[in-house]
Short mmCIF file of C-alpha atoms in Angstrom, two decimals:
data_model
loop_
_atom_site.label_atom_id
_atom_site.label_comp_id
_atom_site.label_asym_id
_atom_site.label_seq_id
_atom_site.Cartn_x
_atom_site.Cartn_y
_atom_site.Cartn_z
CA MET P 1 0.00 0.00 0.00
CA GLY P 2 1.29 3.47 -0.89
CA SER P 3 2.39 5.54 2.10
CA ALA P 4 0.22 8.51 1.07
CA LYS P 5 -2.92 6.37 0.95
CA LYS P 6 -2.19 4.87 4.33
CA PHE P 7 -1.47 8.29 5.84
CA LEU P 8 -4.78 9.75 4.62
CA TRP P 9 -6.72 6.80 5.97
CA LEU P 10 -5.04 7.18 9.37
CA ILE P 11 -5.97 10.89 9.49
CA PHE P 12 -9.58 9.97 8.79
CA ALA P 13 -9.48 7.27 11.46
CA LEU P 14 -8.17 9.69 14.06
CA MET P 15 -10.84 12.30 13.25
CA SER P 16 -13.61 9.76 13.68
CA SER P 17 -12.10 7.83 16.59
CA CYS P 18 -14.73 9.05 19.06
CA LEU P 19 -17.40 7.26 17.05
CA GLU P 20 -15.54 3.99 16.64
CA GLU P 21 -15.43 0.82 18.67
CA PRO P 22 -12.28 0.10 20.70
CA SER P 23 -9.22 -0.71 18.62
CA LEU P 24 -8.61 -4.29 17.57
CA GLY P 25 -5.55 -4.45 19.75
CA GLU P 26 -7.43 -3.80 22.98
CA SER P 27 -7.85 -6.73 25.33
CA PRO P 28 -9.85 -5.96 28.49
CA ASN P 29 -9.61 -7.97 31.68
CA VAL P 30 -6.12 -9.30 31.04
CA PRO P 31 -5.18 -11.49 34.05
CA SER P 32 -2.15 -10.65 36.14
CA GLY P 33 -0.93 -14.23 35.69
CA PHE P 34 -1.93 -17.68 34.45
CA LYS P 35 -0.75 -21.22 33.69
CA ALA P 36 -0.56 -23.06 30.36
CA LYS P 37 0.03 -26.77 29.73
CA ILE P 38 3.22 -27.80 27.92
CA TYR P 39 4.60 -31.21 27.02
CA HIS P 40 6.96 -33.13 24.76
CA PRO P 41 5.45 -34.65 21.58
CA GLY P 42 7.12 -37.98 22.33
CA TYR P 43 4.21 -38.60 24.70
CA TYR P 44 2.12 -39.27 21.62
CA THR P 45 4.79 -40.13 19.06
CA GLN P 46 7.96 -41.67 20.42
CA PRO P 47 11.00 -39.77 19.10
CA SER P 48 13.35 -41.75 16.89
CA PHE P 49 16.99 -41.06 17.73
CA ALA P 50 18.82 -43.10 15.14
CA HIS P 51 22.18 -41.83 13.85
CA ASP P 52 20.58 -39.81 11.04
CA HIS P 53 18.28 -38.17 13.55
CA PHE P 54 21.21 -37.37 15.85
CA GLN P 55 22.83 -35.63 12.91
CA ALA P 56 19.61 -33.85 11.95
CA MET P 57 19.34 -32.38 15.45
CA ILE P 58 22.94 -31.22 15.28
CA ASN P 59 22.45 -29.67 11.83
CA HIS P 60 19.34 -27.94 13.12
CA SER P 61 21.24 -26.54 16.12
CA ILE P 62 24.03 -25.22 13.92
CA ASN P 63 21.44 -23.57 11.65
CA ARG P 64 19.93 -21.84 14.67
CA LEU P 65 23.43 -20.75 15.70
CA HIS P 66 23.96 -19.27 12.22
CA HIS P 67 20.81 -17.21 12.63
CA PHE P 68 21.77 -15.91 16.08
CA ASN P 69 25.18 -14.88 14.76
CA ASN P 70 23.52 -12.82 12.02
CA ALA P 71 21.02 -11.23 14.40
CA LEU P 72 23.38 -8.39 15.36
CA THR P 73 23.45 -6.97 11.84
CA GLU P 74 20.43 -8.36 9.99
CA GLU P 75 16.70 -7.92 10.37
CA PRO P 76 15.57 -11.05 12.28
CA ILE P 77 14.10 -13.90 10.28
CA GLY P 78 12.45 -17.06 11.48
CA LEU P 79 14.33 -20.07 12.72
CA VAL P 80 14.27 -23.68 11.62
CA LEU P 81 12.10 -25.96 13.75
CA SER P 82 13.57 -29.06 15.28
CA GLY P 83 10.99 -31.81 14.86
CA ASP P 84 11.17 -34.52 17.52
CA MET P 85 12.81 -32.23 20.09
CA ASP P 86 10.07 -29.59 19.97
CA TYR P 87 8.20 -28.73 23.12
CA ILE P 88 4.51 -27.97 22.73
CA ILE P 89 2.02 -25.60 24.33
CA GLU P 90 -1.62 -26.70 24.25
CA LEU P 91 -4.33 -24.06 23.89
CA ASP P 92 -7.78 -23.41 22.42
CA ILE P 93 -8.37 -20.70 19.84
CA GLY P 94 -11.63 -19.08 18.77
CA LYS P 95 -15.26 -19.40 19.82
CA PRO P 96 -16.35 -22.15 19.80
CA PRO P 97 -12.84 -23.21 20.85
CA VAL P 98 -10.62 -25.55 18.82
CA THR P 99 -7.55 -27.15 20.43
CA TYR P 100 -4.12 -26.56 18.86
CA HIS P 101 -0.56 -27.60 19.68
CA LEU P 102 2.13 -25.02 18.94
CA ASN P 103 5.91 -25.25 19.16
CA ILE P 104 7.28 -23.20 22.09
CA ASP P 105 10.00 -21.01 20.63
CA THR P 106 11.86 -18.38 22.66
CA GLY P 107 13.77 -17.50 19.48
CA SER P 108 10.77 -16.58 17.29
CA HIS P 109 8.53 -13.53 17.43
CA VAL P 110 5.45 -14.29 15.28
CA THR P 111 2.85 -16.76 16.58
CA TRP P 112 1.18 -18.61 13.70
CA LEU P 113 -0.81 -21.75 12.91
CA GLN P 114 -1.98 -23.37 9.71
CA HIS P 115 -5.22 -22.05 8.22
CA LYS P 116 -8.14 -24.20 7.07
CA ASP P 117 -7.67 -22.92 3.52
CA CYS P 118 -3.92 -23.51 3.45
CA ILE P 119 -2.55 -24.44 0.05
CA THR P 120 0.61 -26.08 1.35
CA CYS P 121 0.30 -27.28 4.95
CA ILE P 122 2.09 -28.99 7.81
CA ASP P 123 -0.48 -31.78 7.74
CA LYS P 124 -3.32 -32.04 5.22
CA THR P 125 -5.13 -34.94 6.87
CA LYS P 126 -8.72 -34.46 7.93
CA ASN P 127 -7.74 -35.00 11.57
CA ALA P 128 -5.20 -32.16 11.59
CA ALA P 129 -6.44 -29.06 13.42
CA SER P 130 -6.43 -25.90 11.31
CA TYR P 131 -7.71 -22.41 11.93
CA ASP P 132 -11.01 -21.31 10.36
CA ASP P 133 -11.68 -17.63 11.00
CA LYS P 134 -15.14 -17.94 9.40
CA SER P 135 -16.19 -20.43 12.10
CA SER P 136 -15.05 -18.31 15.06
CA SER P 137 -17.39 -15.58 16.30
CA THR P 138 -14.45 -13.81 17.99
CA ALA P 139 -12.16 -13.74 14.94
CA LYS P 140 -11.10 -10.46 13.33
CA GLU P 141 -8.78 -9.90 10.43
CA ILE P 142 -6.18 -7.22 11.16
CA SER P 143 -6.67 -4.29 8.80
CA CYS P 144 -3.90 -2.85 6.68
CA TYR P 145 -4.66 0.43 8.42
CA ASP P 146 -4.24 -0.93 11.93
CA GLU P 147 -1.08 0.16 13.72
CA GLU P 148 -0.20 -3.52 14.18
CA CYS P 149 0.33 -3.80 10.42
CA ASP P 150 3.24 -1.39 10.25
CA GLU P 151 5.63 -2.39 7.55
CA ASN P 152 8.73 -4.43 8.25
CA ASN P 153 10.15 -7.59 6.74
CA SER P 154 7.76 -9.95 8.58
CA ILE P 155 4.38 -8.21 8.78
CA GLU P 156 3.12 -5.73 6.19
CA CYS P 157 0.18 -4.71 4.02
CA ASP P 158 -0.11 -6.62 0.78
CA ASP P 159 -0.83 -4.07 -1.98
CA TYR P 160 -2.56 -6.60 -4.21
CA SER P 161 -5.08 -7.98 -1.67
CA ASP P 162 -5.15 -4.96 0.68
CA ARG P 163 -4.76 -7.39 3.61
CA CYS P 164 -2.30 -7.48 6.49
CA THR P 165 0.07 -10.38 5.82
CA TYR P 166 3.12 -12.02 7.38
CA THR P 167 6.01 -13.95 5.85
CA ILE P 168 8.67 -15.88 7.74
CA ASN P 169 11.63 -17.47 5.97
CA TYR P 170 13.32 -20.06 8.14
CA VAL P 171 17.06 -20.65 7.97
CA ASP P 172 16.66 -24.22 6.67
CA GLY P 173 14.81 -22.94 3.60
CA SER P 174 11.31 -23.63 4.94
CA ASN P 175 8.76 -20.86 5.29
CA SER P 176 5.36 -19.79 6.54
CA SER P 177 3.14 -17.01 5.21
CA GLY P 178 -0.48 -15.93 5.48
CA ILE P 179 -2.94 -13.43 6.95
CA MET P 180 -2.78 -11.70 10.34
CA TYR P 181 -5.75 -12.22 12.68
CA LEU P 182 -6.97 -11.43 16.17
CA ASP P 183 -8.91 -14.03 18.13
CA GLN P 184 -9.59 -15.43 21.56
CA PHE P 185 -6.94 -17.71 23.09
CA THR P 186 -7.87 -20.07 25.93
CA PHE P 187 -4.90 -21.47 27.83
CA LEU P 188 -5.34 -24.82 29.58
CA SER P 189 -3.40 -25.96 32.65
CA ILE P 190 -2.56 -29.44 33.91
CA ASP P 191 -4.60 -28.64 37.04
CA GLU P 192 -7.61 -28.09 34.71
CA SER P 193 -7.75 -24.35 35.33
CA TYR P 194 -7.95 -22.07 32.31
CA VAL P 195 -7.77 -18.43 31.31
CA VAL P 196 -9.17 -16.60 28.28
CA LEU P 197 -7.28 -13.80 26.51
CA GLU P 198 -9.11 -11.75 23.92
CA ASN P 199 -7.69 -10.26 20.73
CA VAL P 200 -4.41 -12.18 20.58
CA ARG P 201 -2.46 -11.30 17.43
CA PHE P 202 -1.25 -14.22 15.28
CA GLY P 203 -0.84 -15.42 11.71
CA GLY P 204 -3.00 -17.90 9.83
CA ALA P 205 -0.73 -19.79 7.43
CA PHE P 206 -1.92 -20.31 3.86
CA TYR P 207 1.52 -21.48 2.82
CA CYS P 208 4.13 -23.40 4.79
CA SER P 209 6.77 -25.88 3.70
CA GLU P 210 5.41 -29.41 3.62
CA GLY P 211 7.48 -32.02 5.44
CA LYS P 212 9.56 -29.42 7.29
CA PHE P 213 7.51 -29.22 10.49
CA HIS P 214 6.65 -31.84 13.08
CA HIS P 215 3.28 -33.45 12.23
CA ASP P 216 2.08 -33.17 15.85
CA ILE P 217 2.14 -29.38 15.83
CA GLN P 218 0.06 -26.86 13.92
CA GLY P 219 2.39 -23.86 14.19
CA VAL P 220 4.69 -21.78 16.38
CA PHE P 221 4.17 -19.92 19.67
CA GLY P 222 6.59 -16.98 19.52
CA LEU P 223 8.14 -15.99 22.88
CA SER P 224 11.15 -13.88 21.92
CA ARG P 225 11.84 -10.38 23.27
CA ASN P 226 10.66 -8.84 19.99
CA ARG P 227 7.76 -6.41 20.38
CA ARG P 228 5.57 -8.66 18.21
CA SER P 229 5.91 -11.75 20.40
CA PHE P 230 3.17 -13.04 22.69
CA ILE P 231 5.05 -11.78 25.76
CA SER P 232 5.25 -8.25 24.38
CA GLN P 233 1.60 -8.18 23.26
CA TYR P 234 0.37 -8.47 26.83
CA GLU P 235 3.37 -6.86 28.48
CA PHE P 236 3.89 -9.74 30.89
CA LYS P 237 7.02 -8.78 32.80
CA GLN P 238 7.68 -12.31 34.01
CA PHE P 239 7.27 -15.83 32.68
CA SER P 240 8.78 -19.21 33.47
CA TYR P 241 8.80 -22.75 32.14
CA CYS P 242 10.16 -26.17 33.05
CA LEU P 243 10.71 -28.60 30.15
CA PRO P 244 9.74 -32.17 31.17
CA ASP P 245 12.27 -34.92 30.50
CA TYR P 246 11.31 -36.79 27.31
CA LYS P 247 13.25 -39.86 28.54
CA ASN P 248 11.15 -40.26 31.72
CA MET P 249 7.68 -40.25 30.24
CA ALA P 250 7.01 -43.81 31.37
CA GLU P 251 8.03 -42.92 34.94
CA GLN P 252 6.21 -39.63 35.45
CA SER P 253 3.78 -37.22 33.85
CA PRO P 254 4.98 -35.82 30.52
CA TYR P 255 3.23 -32.53 31.26
CA SER P 256 4.36 -29.35 32.92
CA ASN P 257 3.12 -25.77 33.09
CA MET P 258 4.39 -22.59 31.51
CA LEU P 259 3.66 -19.75 33.92
CA PHE P 260 2.98 -16.13 32.95
CA GLY P 261 2.88 -12.89 34.92
CA THR P 262 2.39 -13.19 38.67
CA GLU P 263 2.22 -16.99 38.40
CA ALA P 264 5.86 -17.20 37.22
CA GLN P 265 8.20 -19.02 39.59
CA LEU P 266 11.31 -16.91 40.11
CA ALA P 267 13.18 -19.63 42.01
CA GLY P 268 16.88 -20.09 42.73
CA ASN P 269 19.75 -17.78 41.89
CA SER P 270 19.69 -15.34 39.00
CA THR P 271 22.00 -14.09 36.28
CA ALA P 272 21.82 -10.80 34.43
CA MET P 273 19.91 -10.75 31.14
CA LEU P 274 21.90 -8.64 28.71
CA PRO P 275 20.27 -6.01 26.46
CA HIS P 276 19.05 -7.40 23.15
CA GLN P 277 15.97 -6.58 21.08
CA GLU P 278 15.26 -10.15 20.05
CA TYR P 279 16.73 -12.83 22.30
CA TYR P 280 17.43 -13.84 25.89
CA VAL P 281 21.20 -13.48 26.26
CA ILE P 282 23.29 -14.22 29.37
CA SER P 283 26.98 -14.70 30.26
CA LEU P 284 28.54 -18.18 30.47
CA ASN P 285 31.92 -18.07 32.24
CA GLY P 286 32.97 -21.70 32.61
CA ILE P 287 32.14 -25.41 32.93
CA SER P 288 32.79 -28.01 35.64
CA VAL P 289 32.54 -31.79 35.29
CA ARG P 290 31.99 -33.86 38.45
CA GLY P 291 32.78 -30.77 40.53
CA ILE P 292 36.12 -30.04 38.84
CA ARG P 293 36.36 -26.70 37.00
CA LEU P 294 37.78 -27.14 33.50
CA GLU P 295 40.77 -25.01 32.60
CA LEU P 296 39.12 -22.63 30.17
CA ASP P 297 39.69 -18.95 29.60
CA PRO P 298 36.30 -17.27 30.34
CA SER P 299 36.86 -14.92 27.41
CA ILE P 300 36.22 -17.74 24.89
CA PHE P 301 32.51 -17.64 25.80
CA LYS P 302 32.23 -13.87 25.19
CA LEU P 303 31.66 -11.57 22.26
CA SER P 304 34.62 -9.52 21.03
CA ASN P 305 33.51 -6.61 23.23
CA GLY P 306 33.73 -8.82 26.31
CA ARG P 307 29.96 -9.13 26.78
CA GLY P 308 28.13 -12.39 27.38
CA ALA P 309 26.98 -14.36 24.40
CA THR P 310 24.83 -17.33 25.45
CA VAL P 311 21.29 -17.46 24.05
CA ILE P 312 18.64 -19.44 25.98
CA ASP P 313 16.67 -21.13 23.22
CA THR P 314 13.87 -23.70 23.50
CA GLY P 315 13.97 -24.20 19.73
CA THR P 316 17.56 -25.51 19.66
CA PRO P 317 17.85 -29.11 20.91
CA VAL P 318 21.65 -29.34 21.30
CA THR P 319 23.74 -26.92 23.38
CA VAL P 320 26.43 -25.25 21.26
CA ILE P 321 29.69 -24.03 22.82
CA PRO P 322 33.11 -22.81 21.54
CA ASN P 323 35.42 -25.40 19.99
CA LYS P 324 38.01 -25.12 22.76
CA ALA P 325 35.38 -25.67 25.44
CA TYR P 326 33.81 -28.60 23.61
CA ASN P 327 37.18 -30.31 23.08
CA LYS P 328 37.99 -29.91 26.78
CA VAL P 329 34.61 -31.37 27.78
CA VAL P 330 35.17 -34.40 25.52
CA GLU P 331 38.73 -34.83 26.78
CA THR P 332 37.38 -34.88 30.35
CA LEU P 333 34.37 -37.12 29.79
CA VAL P 334 35.95 -39.92 27.73
CA PRO P 335 38.09 -41.44 30.52
CA MET P 336 35.26 -41.03 33.05
CA ILE P 337 32.57 -42.91 31.08
CA LYS P 338 33.33 -46.62 31.23
CA LEU P 339 31.24 -47.61 28.20
CA PRO P 340 32.26 -48.67 24.67
CA ARG P 341 32.64 -45.56 22.54
CA VAL P 342 30.71 -45.38 19.27
CA PHE P 343 32.15 -43.51 16.29
CA TYR P 344 30.17 -42.18 13.34
CA ARG P 345 31.80 -41.38 10.02
CA ASN P 346 32.38 -37.66 9.37
CA SER P 347 31.00 -36.73 12.76
CA ASP P 348 32.50 -35.29 15.93
CA LYS P 349 29.63 -36.44 18.15
CA LEU P 350 30.61 -38.03 21.44
CA CYS P 351 28.57 -41.26 21.68
CA PHE P 352 28.71 -44.46 23.72
CA ASN P 353 27.01 -47.81 23.59
CA GLY P 354 24.47 -47.78 26.42
CA GLY P 355 21.00 -46.81 27.59
CA LEU P 356 19.20 -44.84 30.26
CA LYS P 357 20.41 -46.93 33.21
CA ASP P 358 23.96 -46.70 31.90
CA MET P 359 23.66 -42.92 31.89
CA ASP P 360 22.71 -42.89 35.57
CA LYS P 361 25.62 -45.17 36.43
CA HIS P 362 28.46 -43.92 34.20
CA VAL P 363 27.80 -40.33 33.10
CA PRO P 364 29.07 -37.60 35.48
CA ASP P 365 27.15 -34.44 36.27
CA MET P 366 28.09 -31.03 34.89
CA THR P 367 27.88 -27.46 36.15
CA LEU P 368 27.49 -24.46 33.87
CA HIS P 369 28.94 -21.36 35.50
CA PHE P 370 26.90 -18.34 34.49
CA GLU P 371 27.55 -14.85 35.84
CA GLY P 372 26.34 -15.10 39.45
CA LEU P 373 24.70 -18.52 38.98
CA ASP P 374 26.07 -22.08 39.00
CA LEU P 375 23.63 -24.43 37.25
CA HIS P 376 23.80 -28.16 37.96
CA ILE P 377 23.05 -30.43 34.97
CA ILE P 378 22.16 -34.04 35.83
CA PRO P 379 23.54 -36.90 33.67
CA ARG P 380 20.12 -37.65 32.13
CA SER P 381 19.97 -34.12 30.74
CA LEU P 382 23.59 -34.06 29.61
CA PHE P 383 23.21 -36.97 27.17
CA TYR P 384 20.31 -38.05 24.98
CA VAL P 385 19.48 -41.70 24.46
CA SER P 386 18.12 -43.63 21.49
CA THR P 387 14.65 -45.14 21.97
CA ASP P 388 16.06 -48.62 21.37
CA LYS P 389 18.49 -47.93 24.27
CA VAL P 390 21.48 -48.77 22.10
CA ASN P 391 23.47 -45.54 22.14
CA ILE P 392 23.76 -42.33 24.13
CA CYS P 393 25.26 -39.09 22.77
CA LEU P 394 26.42 -35.87 24.37
CA ALA P 395 23.84 -33.11 23.90
CA MET P 396 26.55 -30.56 23.13
CA GLN P 397 28.33 -29.56 19.93
CA PRO P 398 31.23 -27.31 18.93
CA MET P 399 30.14 -24.11 17.22
CA GLY P 400 32.79 -24.04 14.51
CA TYR P 401 34.82 -20.97 13.67
CA ASN P 402 33.83 -17.34 13.17
CA ARG P 403 30.84 -17.73 15.47
CA LYS P 404 29.78 -15.30 18.19
CA TYR P 405 26.98 -16.89 20.21
CA ASN P 406 26.74 -19.96 22.41
CA ILE P 407 23.31 -21.63 22.70
CA PHE P 408 21.87 -23.18 25.84
CA GLY P 409 19.65 -25.79 24.18
CA ALA P 410 16.45 -27.61 25.13
CA ILE P 411 17.94 -31.01 26.08
CA LEU P 412 20.16 -29.52 28.79
CA GLN P 413 17.24 -27.34 29.93
CA GLN P 414 15.12 -30.37 30.89
CA ASN P 415 13.95 -30.45 34.52
CA ILE P 416 15.21 -26.91 35.18
CA ASN P 417 12.81 -24.15 36.12
CA ILE P 418 13.84 -21.16 33.98
CA ALA P 419 12.23 -17.82 34.82
CA PHE P 420 12.53 -14.54 32.93
CA ASP P 421 12.16 -11.26 34.81
CA LEU P 422 11.90 -8.67 32.03
CA LYS P 423 11.45 -5.78 34.45
CA GLU P 424 14.64 -6.43 36.40
CA ASN P 425 16.46 -8.00 33.41
CA LYS P 426 17.27 -11.20 35.29
CA ILE P 427 16.96 -14.89 34.50
CA PHE P 428 16.48 -17.39 37.34
CA MET P 429 17.39 -21.06 36.95
CA SER P 430 16.77 -23.84 39.45
CA PRO P 431 16.76 -27.65 38.97
CA MET P 432 13.41 -29.29 39.75
CA THR P 433 11.12 -32.11 38.65
CA CYS P 434 9.05 -30.40 35.97
CA ALA P 435 6.13 -32.81 36.25
CA SER P 436 5.54 -31.48 39.77
CA LEU P 437 4.98 -27.95 38.51
CA ILE P 438 1.20 -27.75 38.89
#
């Protein structure tokens, strides 16, 4: 849409504002806090961690790292989704409500789900949930003239259709694009409580890359620091989550709660959250294995200006650290783990022949030393295990050269309560059993 046309329409809208209904972006009666159910998709579809899947998770993590490294100089784009290592938030959308499962992504800003009239979809089966704005009495299409449709590289007015559209290009070549809507979101909790939020902004996908997204999800729940994310829409100054352990689903509930606003659990010690428009960045200073601090220069974890450079990212499965740190971790772990080592061609993964019980017996614990916070990582979160219990592999990878950011990935985050205080710019982390978070 031409800028002159849009400007004239806005002048008219301002002159007549006293006669109009409240703006589309208004959302009365927003709660001070609430809970939302999250879980791992392996509860329904057991993840398959064969060698090719190990490598796919690593490739995905490196792709995410590539994006974070470009984020200082480039307009943010979407990130590749991980598939079997996604974590899911369950919610109802519209009235009457329809249940959807969206990937929890602290590295993405636009929330979207596939539309009923999608041309290329995540899942085209009749059983796959898809959004139908015509069937929801609370649905509204965001106008080109609404302030929420200001032009940038993700959300803008389409001149041809005169509709507010979004386009996200993911770093693996996949994409999602469609129309921007407002509708009612109902968040469900594992204690069967619920809360309704009106006029939540999100995208309805008419196009998304087939075969690139996990078939158990219908879209993405964007939780980054970007002003377009869900957190920014409702100005919640605090939120927390605890990712349940996908390996223990037979032993305990696979569910946990994500907590928003006053419900957030700010437990344990905290570390400073560094300024960044998009992501949650903190300072990693060192690593210990079985209580012994590794001889590593803290500066290797920093940016060139000496600032911290570790991104907390639910969308990256494998934790990515500098080459020198990774090599020192491997050098330390190999003599400690009394299991046959498994080598894969053209791969620097650290893997052993063994299963879940072997992890508990042979794998040592680790401590990540953040600025002002020492975080204990249990053996079950340090390695991931194949479903056939044949091999276990370290859930860490070297970042390669010419990289700036480290990534604290989802596997190591399991069974850790992570809380974000956006007002005080702090992140709290405390080990706990996530299934108990009701």
